[in-house]
Amino acid sequence: MPQKIILDVDPGHDDAMAILLANASPEIDLLAITTVAGNQTLPKTTLNARRVCSRAGIHDVPIAAGCDRPLVREQRVAANIHGESGLEGPTFSGEPDVPLDPRHAVDLIVELLMASDGDIMLVPTGPLTNIGMAMRREPRILPKIRHISLMGGAWGFGNQTPSAEFNILVDPEAARIVFESGVPLTMCGLELTHQAKATPDIIQRFADLHTPLGDFAVEMLQFFASTYRRMHGFDGPPLHDPTAVAWVIDPTMVETQPAHVDIETHAEFSYGRTVVDLHDVLGLPKNVQVATKLDVPRFWDLMVGAIASYGA
Ligand code: RIB
Ligand code: CA
């Protein structure tokens, strides 16, 4: 049976690729796409989710907009990485032909989980504001969430401050709710996602498909590559978010290690850090499966195969 998931995104180039991967995978039943403020403002991330689905012909998955700012701290976006629109690179003409679901994302997440028999996974690839809010809105969803596979955090350096990764730093208070919820959680952090750099030879694999979605992926990845080269000196942009989807599709593709993880919400310089006790120094309950190693060749075969599956 395909695994039912709700994908919570802030597109964002890598979120866009995560949507295309999840929708194309026979191992996944994509129940809904929910959007959150993150890489860009909520109107922009929501429009981008609709644009990606419109371009890919995804018309059977509800898209619902969620929280337009973090629970406590001021909003921050990542225009330096994803551009003013949040999905610079491709050109989009006219309005997407995919409607916006009228329900608030938090209400849709709660509704789907409460109607389920506990077989739904959540796959957040942006700030955890919607997920944290849903857990506070309706605590009865907690035992209904089969697993959370998220992109976020790091046990070492961050990418927004020396200590903090973007998704967690945007809303550390929401992240703390999620990481302390007791729901089984897999954390695909920067040490994992930086193994999935879309180098020029990888981008060429998408170009060699000679299909509309292959070309779409190239347009997105070439812009994403330009900003990651300029901001971080990388030879390829890390495809962060699809790794969280890949774990759902085939957990053997991602090695994990159980660890206790706390979210720093008080410190001045390490605010938003995922404090990962990889060596079990504290002897505290291991609340997170921390992703450590990606089967990189299989990941790219999966990603290219998914884009190819959309056909000519
Ligand atoms: O730090 C990387 C994460 O922040 C990714 O999810 C990217 O899309 C941005 O949301
Ligand atoms: Ca994201």
PDB file of C-alpha atoms and ligand atoms in Angstrom:
ATOM      1  CA  MET A   1       0.000   0.000   0.000  1.00  0.00           C
ATOM      2  CA  PRO A   2       1.363   3.490  -0.831  1.00  0.00           C
ATOM      3  CA  GLN A   3       2.288   5.539   2.217  1.00  0.00           C
ATOM      4  CA  LYS A   4      -0.152   8.439   2.784  1.00  0.00           C
ATOM      5  CA  ILE A   5       1.635  11.729   3.370  1.00  0.00           C
ATOM      6  CA  ILE A   6       0.908  15.422   3.846  1.00  0.00           C
ATOM      7  CA  LEU A   7       3.713  17.534   2.354  1.00  0.00           C
ATOM      8  CA  ASP A   8       4.204  20.899   4.129  1.00  0.00           C
ATOM      9  CA  VAL A   9       6.346  23.173   1.983  1.00  0.00           C
ATOM     10  CA  ASP A  10       7.779  26.678   1.463  1.00  0.00           C
ATOM     11  CA  PRO A  11       8.676  26.576  -2.281  1.00  0.00           C
ATOM     12  CA  GLY A  12      11.492  27.194  -2.780  1.00  0.00           C
ATOM     13  CA  HIS A  13      13.405  25.310  -5.482  1.00  0.00           C
ATOM     14  CA  ASP A  14      14.113  22.177  -3.473  1.00  0.00           C
ATOM     15  CA  ASP A  15      10.544  22.127  -2.131  1.00  0.00           C
ATOM     16  CA  ALA A  16       9.388  22.168  -5.765  1.00  0.00           C
ATOM     17  CA  MET A  17      11.515  19.113  -6.509  1.00  0.00           C
ATOM     18  CA  ALA A  18      10.127  17.443  -3.367  1.00  0.00           C
ATOM     19  CA  ILE A  19       6.568  18.005  -4.631  1.00  0.00           C
ATOM     20  CA  LEU A  20       7.443  16.493  -8.018  1.00  0.00           C
ATOM     21  CA  LEU A  21       9.157  13.510  -6.379  1.00  0.00           C
ATOM     22  CA  ALA A  22       6.333  12.803  -3.931  1.00  0.00           C
ATOM     23  CA  ASN A  23       3.628  13.071  -6.571  1.00  0.00           C
ATOM     24  CA  ALA A  24       5.474  10.808  -9.024  1.00  0.00           C
ATOM     25  CA  SER A  25       6.279   8.052  -6.557  1.00  0.00           C
ATOM     26  CA  PRO A  26       4.056   4.936  -6.535  1.00  0.00           C
ATOM     27  CA  GLU A  27       5.198   4.359  -2.947  1.00  0.00           C
ATOM     28  CA  ILE A  28       3.473   7.604  -1.894  1.00  0.00           C
ATOM     29  CA  ASP A  29      -0.164   8.686  -1.738  1.00  0.00           C
ATOM     30  CA  LEU A  30       0.102  12.498  -1.639  1.00  0.00           C
ATOM     31  CA  LEU A  31      -3.008  13.501   0.313  1.00  0.00           C
ATOM     32  CA  ALA A  32      -2.346  17.239   0.434  1.00  0.00           C
ATOM     33  CA  ILE A  33       0.223  19.971  -0.053  1.00  0.00           C
ATOM     34  CA  THR A  34       0.213  22.649   2.643  1.00  0.00           C
ATOM     35  CA  THR A  35       2.200  25.848   2.407  1.00  0.00           C
ATOM     36  CA  VAL A  36       3.958  27.944   5.018  1.00  0.00           C
ATOM     37  CA  ALA A  37       5.935  31.200   5.081  1.00  0.00           C
ATOM     38  CA  GLY A  38       9.619  30.429   4.840  1.00  0.00           C
ATOM     39  CA  ASN A  39      11.800  30.831   1.791  1.00  0.00           C
ATOM     40  CA  GLN A  40       9.434  33.590   0.824  1.00  0.00           C
ATOM     41  CA  THR A  41       6.214  35.121   2.146  1.00  0.00           C
ATOM     42  CA  LEU A  42       3.142  32.912   2.329  1.00  0.00           C
ATOM     43  CA  PRO A  43       1.459  34.387  -0.770  1.00  0.00           C
ATOM     44  CA  LYS A  44       4.615  33.650  -2.770  1.00  0.00           C
ATOM     45  CA  THR A  45       5.240  30.142  -1.432  1.00  0.00           C
ATOM     46  CA  THR A  46       1.585  29.310  -2.004  1.00  0.00           C
ATOM     47  CA  LEU A  47       1.580  30.671  -5.562  1.00  0.00           C
ATOM     48  CA  ASN A  48       4.772  28.698  -6.222  1.00  0.00           C
ATOM     49  CA  ALA A  49       3.210  25.464  -4.991  1.00  0.00           C
ATOM     50  CA  ARG A  50       0.266  26.068  -7.324  1.00  0.00           C
ATOM     51  CA  ARG A  51       2.649  26.925 -10.186  1.00  0.00           C
ATOM     52  CA  VAL A  52       4.642  23.708  -9.749  1.00  0.00           C
ATOM     53  CA  CYS A  53       1.475  21.602  -9.645  1.00  0.00           C
ATOM     54  CA  SER A  54       0.061  23.437 -12.650  1.00  0.00           C
ATOM     55  CA  ARG A  55       3.265  22.907 -14.647  1.00  0.00           C
ATOM     56  CA  ALA A  56       3.336  19.202 -13.716  1.00  0.00           C
ATOM     57  CA  GLY A  57      -0.361  18.623 -14.308  1.00  0.00           C
ATOM     58  CA  ILE A  58      -0.994  17.746 -10.658  1.00  0.00           C
ATOM     59  CA  HIS A  59      -4.716  18.527 -10.298  1.00  0.00           C
ATOM     60  CA  ASP A  60      -5.854  15.957  -7.755  1.00  0.00           C
ATOM     61  CA  VAL A  61      -3.935  17.127  -4.688  1.00  0.00           C
ATOM     62  CA  PRO A  62      -5.454  19.896  -2.529  1.00  0.00           C
ATOM     63  CA  ILE A  63      -3.153  22.847  -1.859  1.00  0.00           C
ATOM     64  CA  ALA A  64      -3.944  24.788   1.316  1.00  0.00           C
ATOM     65  CA  ALA A  65      -2.163  27.871   2.629  1.00  0.00           C
ATOM     66  CA  GLY A  66      -1.094  27.946   6.259  1.00  0.00           C
ATOM     67  CA  CYS A  67       0.638  30.315   8.650  1.00  0.00           C
ATOM     68  CA  ASP A  68       2.013  33.523   7.244  1.00  0.00           C
ATOM     69  CA  ARG A  69       4.571  34.115   9.999  1.00  0.00           C
ATOM     70  CA  PRO A  70       6.385  32.259  12.781  1.00  0.00           C
ATOM     71  CA  LEU A  71       4.751  31.707  16.180  1.00  0.00           C
ATOM     72  CA  VAL A  72       6.892  34.218  18.047  1.00  0.00           C
ATOM     73  CA  ARG A  73       9.849  35.691  16.179  1.00  0.00           C
ATOM     74  CA  GLU A  74       9.823  38.094  13.250  1.00  0.00           C
ATOM     75  CA  GLN A  75       9.526  36.567   9.783  1.00  0.00           C
ATOM     76  CA  ARG A  76      12.652  36.021   7.715  1.00  0.00           C
ATOM     77  CA  VAL A  77      12.844  34.879   4.078  1.00  0.00           C
ATOM     78  CA  ALA A  78      15.625  33.494   1.865  1.00  0.00           C
ATOM     79  CA  ALA A  79      15.421  35.737  -1.184  1.00  0.00           C
ATOM     80  CA  ASN A  80      19.213  35.511  -1.467  1.00  0.00           C
ATOM     81  CA  ILE A  81      18.841  31.816  -2.297  1.00  0.00           C
ATOM     82  CA  HIS A  82      15.414  31.460  -3.918  1.00  0.00           C
ATOM     83  CA  GLY A  83      14.954  34.944  -5.381  1.00  0.00           C
ATOM     84  CA  GLU A  84      12.227  37.569  -4.991  1.00  0.00           C
ATOM     85  CA  SER A  85       9.485  35.237  -6.258  1.00  0.00           C
ATOM     86  CA  GLY A  86      10.823  32.317  -4.235  1.00  0.00           C
ATOM     87  CA  LEU A  87      11.133  30.268  -7.426  1.00  0.00           C
ATOM     88  CA  GLU A  88      13.299  32.350  -9.748  1.00  0.00           C
ATOM     89  CA  GLY A  89      14.594  30.707 -12.907  1.00  0.00           C
ATOM     90  CA  PRO A  90      11.583  29.301 -14.725  1.00  0.00           C
ATOM     91  CA  THR A  91       9.097  31.637 -16.427  1.00  0.00           C
ATOM     92  CA  PHE A  92       5.425  31.251 -15.598  1.00  0.00           C
ATOM     93  CA  SER A  93       2.707  32.709 -17.806  1.00  0.00           C
ATOM     94  CA  GLY A  94      -0.672  33.580 -16.346  1.00  0.00           C
ATOM     95  CA  GLU A  95      -2.361  32.182 -13.278  1.00  0.00           C
ATOM     96  CA  PRO A  96      -1.802  28.508 -12.388  1.00  0.00           C
ATOM     97  CA  ASP A  97      -4.708  26.247 -13.326  1.00  0.00           C
ATOM     98  CA  VAL A  98      -4.594  24.621  -9.892  1.00  0.00           C
ATOM     99  CA  PRO A  99      -6.963  26.239  -7.364  1.00  0.00           C
ATOM    100  CA  LEU A 100      -6.205  27.107  -3.770  1.00  0.00           C
ATOM    101  CA  ASP A 101      -8.141  24.999  -1.282  1.00  0.00           C
ATOM    102  CA  PRO A 102     -10.229  27.342   0.925  1.00  0.00           C
ATOM    103  CA  ARG A 103      -9.282  25.510   4.138  1.00  0.00           C
ATOM    104  CA  HIS A 104      -6.420  26.782   6.310  1.00  0.00           C
ATOM    105  CA  ALA A 105      -3.488  24.357   6.163  1.00  0.00           C
ATOM    106  CA  VAL A 106      -3.599  23.763   9.902  1.00  0.00           C
ATOM    107  CA  ASP A 107      -7.292  22.856   9.723  1.00  0.00           C
ATOM    108  CA  LEU A 108      -6.685  20.555   6.740  1.00  0.00           C
ATOM    109  CA  ILE A 109      -3.817  18.783   8.517  1.00  0.00           C
ATOM    110  CA  VAL A 110      -5.990  18.280  11.614  1.00  0.00           C
ATOM    111  CA  GLU A 111      -8.994  17.183   9.534  1.00  0.00           C
ATOM    112  CA  LEU A 112      -7.036  14.557   7.572  1.00  0.00           C
ATOM    113  CA  LEU A 113      -5.273  13.193  10.642  1.00  0.00           C
ATOM    114  CA  MET A 114      -8.418  13.010  12.784  1.00  0.00           C
ATOM    115  CA  ALA A 115     -10.243  11.158   9.990  1.00  0.00           C
ATOM    116  CA  SER A 116      -7.370   8.688   9.600  1.00  0.00           C
ATOM    117  CA  ASP A 117      -6.571   5.470  11.410  1.00  0.00           C
ATOM    118  CA  GLY A 118      -3.024   6.607  12.188  1.00  0.00           C
ATOM    119  CA  ASP A 119      -1.470   5.739   8.832  1.00  0.00           C
ATOM    120  CA  ILE A 120      -0.484   9.256   7.668  1.00  0.00           C
ATOM    121  CA  MET A 121       3.072  10.611   7.691  1.00  0.00           C
ATOM    122  CA  LEU A 122       3.878  14.324   7.771  1.00  0.00           C
ATOM    123  CA  VAL A 123       6.738  15.529   5.555  1.00  0.00           C
ATOM    124  CA  PRO A 124       7.575  19.139   6.435  1.00  0.00           C
ATOM    125  CA  THR A 125      10.261  20.744   4.273  1.00  0.00           C
ATOM    126  CA  GLY A 126       9.981  24.301   5.538  1.00  0.00           C
ATOM    127  CA  PRO A 127       9.627  26.036   8.900  1.00  0.00           C
ATOM    128  CA  LEU A 128       7.515  23.970  11.306  1.00  0.00           C
ATOM    129  CA  THR A 129       4.930  26.655  12.042  1.00  0.00           C
ATOM    130  CA  ASN A 130       1.960  24.778  10.528  1.00  0.00           C
ATOM    131  CA  ILE A 131       2.908  21.502  12.212  1.00  0.00           C
ATOM    132  CA  GLY A 132       3.431  23.121  15.606  1.00  0.00           C
ATOM    133  CA  MET A 133       0.171  24.989  15.314  1.00  0.00           C
ATOM    134  CA  ALA A 134      -1.710  21.816  14.328  1.00  0.00           C
ATOM    135  CA  MET A 135      -0.311  20.002  17.379  1.00  0.00           C
ATOM    136  CA  ARG A 136      -1.465  22.841  19.655  1.00  0.00           C
ATOM    137  CA  ARG A 137      -4.792  23.264  17.811  1.00  0.00           C
ATOM    138  CA  GLU A 138      -5.695  19.596  18.268  1.00  0.00           C
ATOM    139  CA  PRO A 139      -3.428  17.509  20.563  1.00  0.00           C
ATOM    140  CA  ARG A 140      -5.510  14.434  19.698  1.00  0.00           C
ATOM    141  CA  ILE A 141      -3.655  14.301  16.365  1.00  0.00           C
ATOM    142  CA  LEU A 142      -0.391  13.284  18.066  1.00  0.00           C
ATOM    143  CA  PRO A 143      -1.093   9.520  18.234  1.00  0.00           C
ATOM    144  CA  LYS A 144      -2.551   9.758  14.740  1.00  0.00           C
ATOM    145  CA  ILE A 145       0.739  10.843  13.144  1.00  0.00           C
ATOM    146  CA  ARG A 146       2.523   7.698  12.035  1.00  0.00           C
ATOM    147  CA  HIS A 147       5.890   9.444  11.517  1.00  0.00           C
ATOM    148  CA  ILE A 148       7.354  12.845  10.694  1.00  0.00           C
ATOM    149  CA  SER A 149      10.146  12.941   8.103  1.00  0.00           C
ATOM    150  CA  LEU A 150      11.413  16.517   8.025  1.00  0.00           C
ATOM    151  CA  MET A 151      14.134  18.525   6.379  1.00  0.00           C
ATOM    152  CA  GLY A 152      15.768  20.760   8.942  1.00  0.00           C
ATOM    153  CA  GLY A 153      18.494  21.232  11.491  1.00  0.00           C
ATOM    154  CA  ALA A 154      22.084  20.106  11.680  1.00  0.00           C
ATOM    155  CA  TRP A 155      24.341  18.627  14.318  1.00  0.00           C
ATOM    156  CA  GLY A 156      27.176  20.889  13.242  1.00  0.00           C
ATOM    157  CA  PHE A 157      27.227  24.247  11.547  1.00  0.00           C
ATOM    158  CA  GLY A 158      24.054  25.966  10.464  1.00  0.00           C
ATOM    159  CA  ASN A 159      23.463  27.691   7.139  1.00  0.00           C
ATOM    160  CA  GLN A 160      21.793  30.853   8.445  1.00  0.00           C
ATOM    161  CA  THR A 161      23.944  31.443  11.517  1.00  0.00           C
ATOM    162  CA  PRO A 162      26.979  29.454  12.643  1.00  0.00           C
ATOM    163  CA  SER A 163      24.522  27.499  14.808  1.00  0.00           C
ATOM    164  CA  ALA A 164      21.183  27.342  13.029  1.00  0.00           C
ATOM    165  CA  GLU A 165      19.700  25.897   9.853  1.00  0.00           C
ATOM    166  CA  PHE A 166      17.039  27.969   8.049  1.00  0.00           C
ATOM    167  CA  ASN A 167      13.880  25.892   8.606  1.00  0.00           C
ATOM    168  CA  ILE A 168      14.469  25.595  12.339  1.00  0.00           C
ATOM    169  CA  LEU A 169      15.753  29.158  12.783  1.00  0.00           C
ATOM    170  CA  VAL A 170      12.688  30.701  11.113  1.00  0.00           C
ATOM    171  CA  ASP A 171      10.469  29.228  13.833  1.00  0.00           C
ATOM    172  CA  PRO A 172      12.370  27.580  16.705  1.00  0.00           C
ATOM    173  CA  GLU A 173       9.354  27.660  19.002  1.00  0.00           C
ATOM    174  CA  ALA A 174       7.307  25.641  16.510  1.00  0.00           C
ATOM    175  CA  ALA A 175      10.215  23.275  16.036  1.00  0.00           C
ATOM    176  CA  ARG A 176      10.426  22.775  19.796  1.00  0.00           C
ATOM    177  CA  ILE A 177       6.743  21.760  19.894  1.00  0.00           C
ATOM    178  CA  VAL A 178       7.355  19.214  17.129  1.00  0.00           C
ATOM    179  CA  PHE A 179      10.630  17.787  18.465  1.00  0.00           C
ATOM    180  CA  GLU A 180       9.152  17.460  21.988  1.00  0.00           C
ATOM    181  CA  SER A 181       5.847  15.989  20.753  1.00  0.00           C
ATOM    182  CA  GLY A 182       6.890  12.361  21.121  1.00  0.00           C
ATOM    183  CA  VAL A 183       5.873  11.658  17.521  1.00  0.00           C
ATOM    184  CA  PRO A 184       8.413   9.389  15.763  1.00  0.00           C
ATOM    185  CA  LEU A 185      10.641  11.778  13.849  1.00  0.00           C
ATOM    186  CA  THR A 186      13.359  11.490  11.206  1.00  0.00           C
ATOM    187  CA  MET A 187      15.524  14.598  10.852  1.00  0.00           C
ATOM    188  CA  CYS A 188      17.162  15.116   7.450  1.00  0.00           C
ATOM    189  CA  GLY A 189      19.606  17.832   8.401  1.00  0.00           C
ATOM    190  CA  LEU A 190      22.354  19.637   6.536  1.00  0.00           C
ATOM    191  CA  GLU A 191      24.951  16.902   7.027  1.00  0.00           C
ATOM    192  CA  LEU A 192      22.667  14.601   5.046  1.00  0.00           C
ATOM    193  CA  THR A 193      21.320  17.053   2.493  1.00  0.00           C
ATOM    194  CA  HIS A 194      24.743  18.402   1.575  1.00  0.00           C
ATOM    195  CA  GLN A 195      25.481  14.899   0.245  1.00  0.00           C
ATOM    196  CA  ALA A 196      22.831  15.590  -2.432  1.00  0.00           C
ATOM    197  CA  LYS A 197      24.462  18.410  -4.356  1.00  0.00           C
ATOM    198  CA  ALA A 198      23.020  18.926  -7.854  1.00  0.00           C
ATOM    199  CA  THR A 199      26.368  19.304  -9.601  1.00  0.00           C
ATOM    200  CA  PRO A 200      26.539  20.121 -13.350  1.00  0.00           C
ATOM    201  CA  ASP A 201      26.657  16.417 -14.306  1.00  0.00           C
ATOM    202  CA  ILE A 202      23.471  15.831 -12.307  1.00  0.00           C
ATOM    203  CA  ILE A 203      21.713  18.803 -13.880  1.00  0.00           C
ATOM    204  CA  GLN A 204      22.771  17.411 -17.264  1.00  0.00           C
ATOM    205  CA  ARG A 205      20.866  14.185 -16.459  1.00  0.00           C
ATOM    206  CA  PHE A 206      17.672  16.229 -16.196  1.00  0.00           C
ATOM    207  CA  ALA A 207      18.509  18.120 -19.408  1.00  0.00           C
ATOM    208  CA  ASP A 208      19.124  14.829 -21.215  1.00  0.00           C
ATOM    209  CA  LEU A 209      15.509  13.822 -20.563  1.00  0.00           C
ATOM    210  CA  HIS A 210      14.411  16.367 -23.188  1.00  0.00           C
ATOM    211  CA  THR A 211      10.964  16.604 -21.587  1.00  0.00           C
ATOM    212  CA  PRO A 212       9.008  19.620 -20.332  1.00  0.00           C
ATOM    213  CA  LEU A 213       9.507  18.658 -16.678  1.00  0.00           C
ATOM    214  CA  GLY A 214      13.152  17.821 -17.296  1.00  0.00           C
ATOM    215  CA  ASP A 215      13.638  21.296 -18.729  1.00  0.00           C
ATOM    216  CA  PHE A 216      11.639  22.779 -15.821  1.00  0.00           C
ATOM    217  CA  ALA A 217      13.966  21.061 -13.367  1.00  0.00           C
ATOM    218  CA  VAL A 218      16.992  22.415 -15.252  1.00  0.00           C
ATOM    219  CA  GLU A 219      15.621  25.971 -15.141  1.00  0.00           C
ATOM    220  CA  MET A 220      15.058  25.710 -11.391  1.00  0.00           C
ATOM    221  CA  LEU A 221      18.359  24.011 -10.620  1.00  0.00           C
ATOM    222  CA  GLN A 222      20.443  26.396 -12.699  1.00  0.00           C
ATOM    223  CA  PHE A 223      19.119  29.390 -10.737  1.00  0.00           C
ATOM    224  CA  PHE A 224      19.457  27.472  -7.451  1.00  0.00           C
ATOM    225  CA  ALA A 225      23.054  26.603  -8.450  1.00  0.00           C
ATOM    226  CA  SER A 226      23.874  30.255  -9.141  1.00  0.00           C
ATOM    227  CA  THR A 227      22.784  31.446  -5.708  1.00  0.00           C
ATOM    228  CA  TYR A 228      24.429  28.565  -3.850  1.00  0.00           C
ATOM    229  CA  ARG A 229      27.651  29.202  -5.741  1.00  0.00           C
ATOM    230  CA  ARG A 230      27.523  32.899  -4.868  1.00  0.00           C
ATOM    231  CA  MET A 231      26.405  32.531  -1.242  1.00  0.00           C
ATOM    232  CA  HIS A 232      28.144  29.337  -0.190  1.00  0.00           C
ATOM    233  CA  GLY A 233      30.739  28.578  -2.900  1.00  0.00           C
ATOM    234  CA  PHE A 234      29.124  25.183  -3.571  1.00  0.00           C
ATOM    235  CA  ASP A 235      29.730  23.338  -6.842  1.00  0.00           C
ATOM    236  CA  GLY A 236      26.074  22.335  -6.815  1.00  0.00           C
ATOM    237  CA  PRO A 237      22.958  23.307  -4.816  1.00  0.00           C
ATOM    238  CA  PRO A 238      22.012  20.734  -2.171  1.00  0.00           C
ATOM    239  CA  LEU A 239      18.608  19.229  -2.949  1.00  0.00           C
ATOM    240  CA  HIS A 240      17.615  19.410   0.724  1.00  0.00           C
ATOM    241  CA  ASP A 241      13.893  18.742   0.738  1.00  0.00           C
ATOM    242  CA  PRO A 242      13.577  15.686  -1.514  1.00  0.00           C
ATOM    243  CA  THR A 243      15.775  13.736   0.927  1.00  0.00           C
ATOM    244  CA  ALA A 244      12.926  13.837   3.463  1.00  0.00           C
ATOM    245  CA  VAL A 245      10.619  12.380   0.800  1.00  0.00           C
ATOM    246  CA  ALA A 246      13.238   9.803  -0.212  1.00  0.00           C
ATOM    247  CA  TRP A 247      13.301   8.464   3.362  1.00  0.00           C
ATOM    248  CA  VAL A 248       9.539   7.830   3.120  1.00  0.00           C
ATOM    249  CA  ILE A 249       9.889   6.141  -0.283  1.00  0.00           C
ATOM    250  CA  ASP A 250      12.722   3.871   0.817  1.00  0.00           C
ATOM    251  CA  PRO A 251      14.168   4.208   4.323  1.00  0.00           C
ATOM    252  CA  THR A 252      17.107   1.997   3.303  1.00  0.00           C
ATOM    253  CA  MET A 253      18.316   4.915   1.139  1.00  0.00           C
ATOM    254  CA  VAL A 254      19.064   6.945   4.280  1.00  0.00           C
ATOM    255  CA  GLU A 255      21.095   5.698   7.247  1.00  0.00           C
ATOM    256  CA  THR A 256      19.928   7.124  10.556  1.00  0.00           C
ATOM    257  CA  GLN A 257      21.130   7.175  14.161  1.00  0.00           C
ATOM    258  CA  PRO A 258      18.847   7.631  17.190  1.00  0.00           C
ATOM    259  CA  ALA A 259      19.743  10.661  19.289  1.00  0.00           C
ATOM    260  CA  HIS A 260      18.322  13.109  21.790  1.00  0.00           C
ATOM    261  CA  VAL A 261      17.673  16.449  20.086  1.00  0.00           C
ATOM    262  CA  ASP A 262      16.672  19.713  21.734  1.00  0.00           C
ATOM    263  CA  ILE A 263      15.835  23.008  20.037  1.00  0.00           C
ATOM    264  CA  GLU A 264      17.567  26.086  21.444  1.00  0.00           C
ATOM    265  CA  THR A 265      14.975  28.829  21.978  1.00  0.00           C
ATOM    266  CA  HIS A 266      16.686  31.023  24.575  1.00  0.00           C
ATOM    267  CA  ALA A 267      20.348  31.502  23.709  1.00  0.00           C
ATOM    268  CA  GLU A 268      21.537  34.680  22.036  1.00  0.00           C
ATOM    269  CA  PHE A 269      24.102  33.232  19.640  1.00  0.00           C
ATOM    270  CA  SER A 270      22.835  29.672  19.135  1.00  0.00           C
ATOM    271  CA  TYR A 271      19.116  30.485  18.927  1.00  0.00           C
ATOM    272  CA  GLY A 272      17.393  28.018  16.578  1.00  0.00           C
ATOM    273  CA  ARG A 273      20.087  25.350  16.886  1.00  0.00           C
ATOM    274  CA  THR A 274      19.165  21.659  16.855  1.00  0.00           C
ATOM    275  CA  VAL A 275      21.287  20.453  19.759  1.00  0.00           C
ATOM    276  CA  VAL A 276      21.978  16.864  18.676  1.00  0.00           C
ATOM    277  CA  ASP A 277      23.428  14.531  21.337  1.00  0.00           C
ATOM    278  CA  LEU A 278      24.941  12.154  18.764  1.00  0.00           C
ATOM    279  CA  HIS A 279      27.305  10.594  21.335  1.00  0.00           C
ATOM    280  CA  ASP A 280      24.620  10.190  24.029  1.00  0.00           C
ATOM    281  CA  VAL A 281      26.537  12.336  26.499  1.00  0.00           C
ATOM    282  CA  LEU A 282      23.384  13.215  28.430  1.00  0.00           C
ATOM    283  CA  GLY A 283      21.715   9.803  28.445  1.00  0.00           C
ATOM    284  CA  LEU A 284      18.364  11.410  27.634  1.00  0.00           C
ATOM    285  CA  PRO A 285      15.553   9.750  25.630  1.00  0.00           C
ATOM    286  CA  LYS A 286      16.406   9.469  21.955  1.00  0.00           C
ATOM    287  CA  ASN A 287      13.498  11.368  20.405  1.00  0.00           C
ATOM    288  CA  VAL A 288      14.869  11.642  16.862  1.00  0.00           C
ATOM    289  CA  GLN A 289      16.262   9.416  14.118  1.00  0.00           C
ATOM    290  CA  VAL A 290      19.036  11.649  12.786  1.00  0.00           C
ATOM    291  CA  ALA A 291      19.829  11.003   9.125  1.00  0.00           C
ATOM    292  CA  THR A 292      23.542  10.543   8.636  1.00  0.00           C
ATOM    293  CA  LYS A 293      24.268   8.917   5.262  1.00  0.00           C
ATOM    294  CA  LEU A 294      22.512   9.079   1.895  1.00  0.00           C
ATOM    295  CA  ASP A 295      22.824   6.452  -0.825  1.00  0.00           C
ATOM    296  CA  VAL A 296      23.637   9.214  -3.303  1.00  0.00           C
ATOM    297  CA  PRO A 297      23.560   7.241  -6.579  1.00  0.00           C
ATOM    298  CA  ARG A 298      20.183   5.724  -5.676  1.00  0.00           C
ATOM    299  CA  PHE A 299      18.872   9.134  -4.632  1.00  0.00           C
ATOM    300  CA  TRP A 300      19.696  10.698  -8.008  1.00  0.00           C
ATOM    301  CA  ASP A 301      18.352   7.706  -9.913  1.00  0.00           C
ATOM    302  CA  LEU A 302      15.130   8.144  -7.911  1.00  0.00           C
ATOM    303  CA  MET A 303      14.995  11.898  -8.522  1.00  0.00           C
ATOM    304  CA  VAL A 304      15.744  11.733 -12.267  1.00  0.00           C
ATOM    305  CA  GLY A 305      13.372   8.797 -12.674  1.00  0.00           C
ATOM    306  CA  ALA A 306      10.599  10.733 -10.966  1.00  0.00           C
ATOM    307  CA  ILE A 307      11.001  13.721 -13.282  1.00  0.00           C
ATOM    308  CA  ALA A 308      11.209  11.401 -16.303  1.00  0.00           C
ATOM    309  CA  SER A 309       7.936   9.760 -15.251  1.00  0.00           C
ATOM    310  CA  TYR A 310       5.997  12.931 -16.117  1.00  0.00           C
ATOM    311  CA  GLY A 311       6.687  12.087 -19.744  1.00  0.00           C
ATOM    312  CA  ALA A 312       6.996  14.162 -22.884  1.00  0.00           C
TER     313      ALA A 312
HETATM  314  O1  RIB B   1      18.112  25.012   5.015  1.00  0.00           O
HETATM  315  C1  RIB B   1      17.503  24.468   3.870  1.00  0.00           C
HETATM  316  C2  RIB B   1      16.023  24.525   3.970  1.00  0.00           C
HETATM  317  O2  RIB B   1      15.607  25.885   4.026  1.00  0.00           O
HETATM  318  C3  RIB B   1      15.318  23.944   2.740  1.00  0.00           C
HETATM  319  O3  RIB B   1      14.083  23.399   3.118  1.00  0.00           O
HETATM  320  C4  RIB B   1      15.093  25.139   1.863  1.00  0.00           C
HETATM  321  O4  RIB B   1      13.976  24.982   0.984  1.00  0.00           O
HETATM  322  C5  RIB B   1      14.786  26.186   2.895  1.00  0.00           C
HETATM  323  O5  RIB B   1      13.416  26.042   3.249  1.00  0.00           O
HETATM  324 CA    CA B   2      12.028  24.203   2.045  1.00  0.00          CA
END
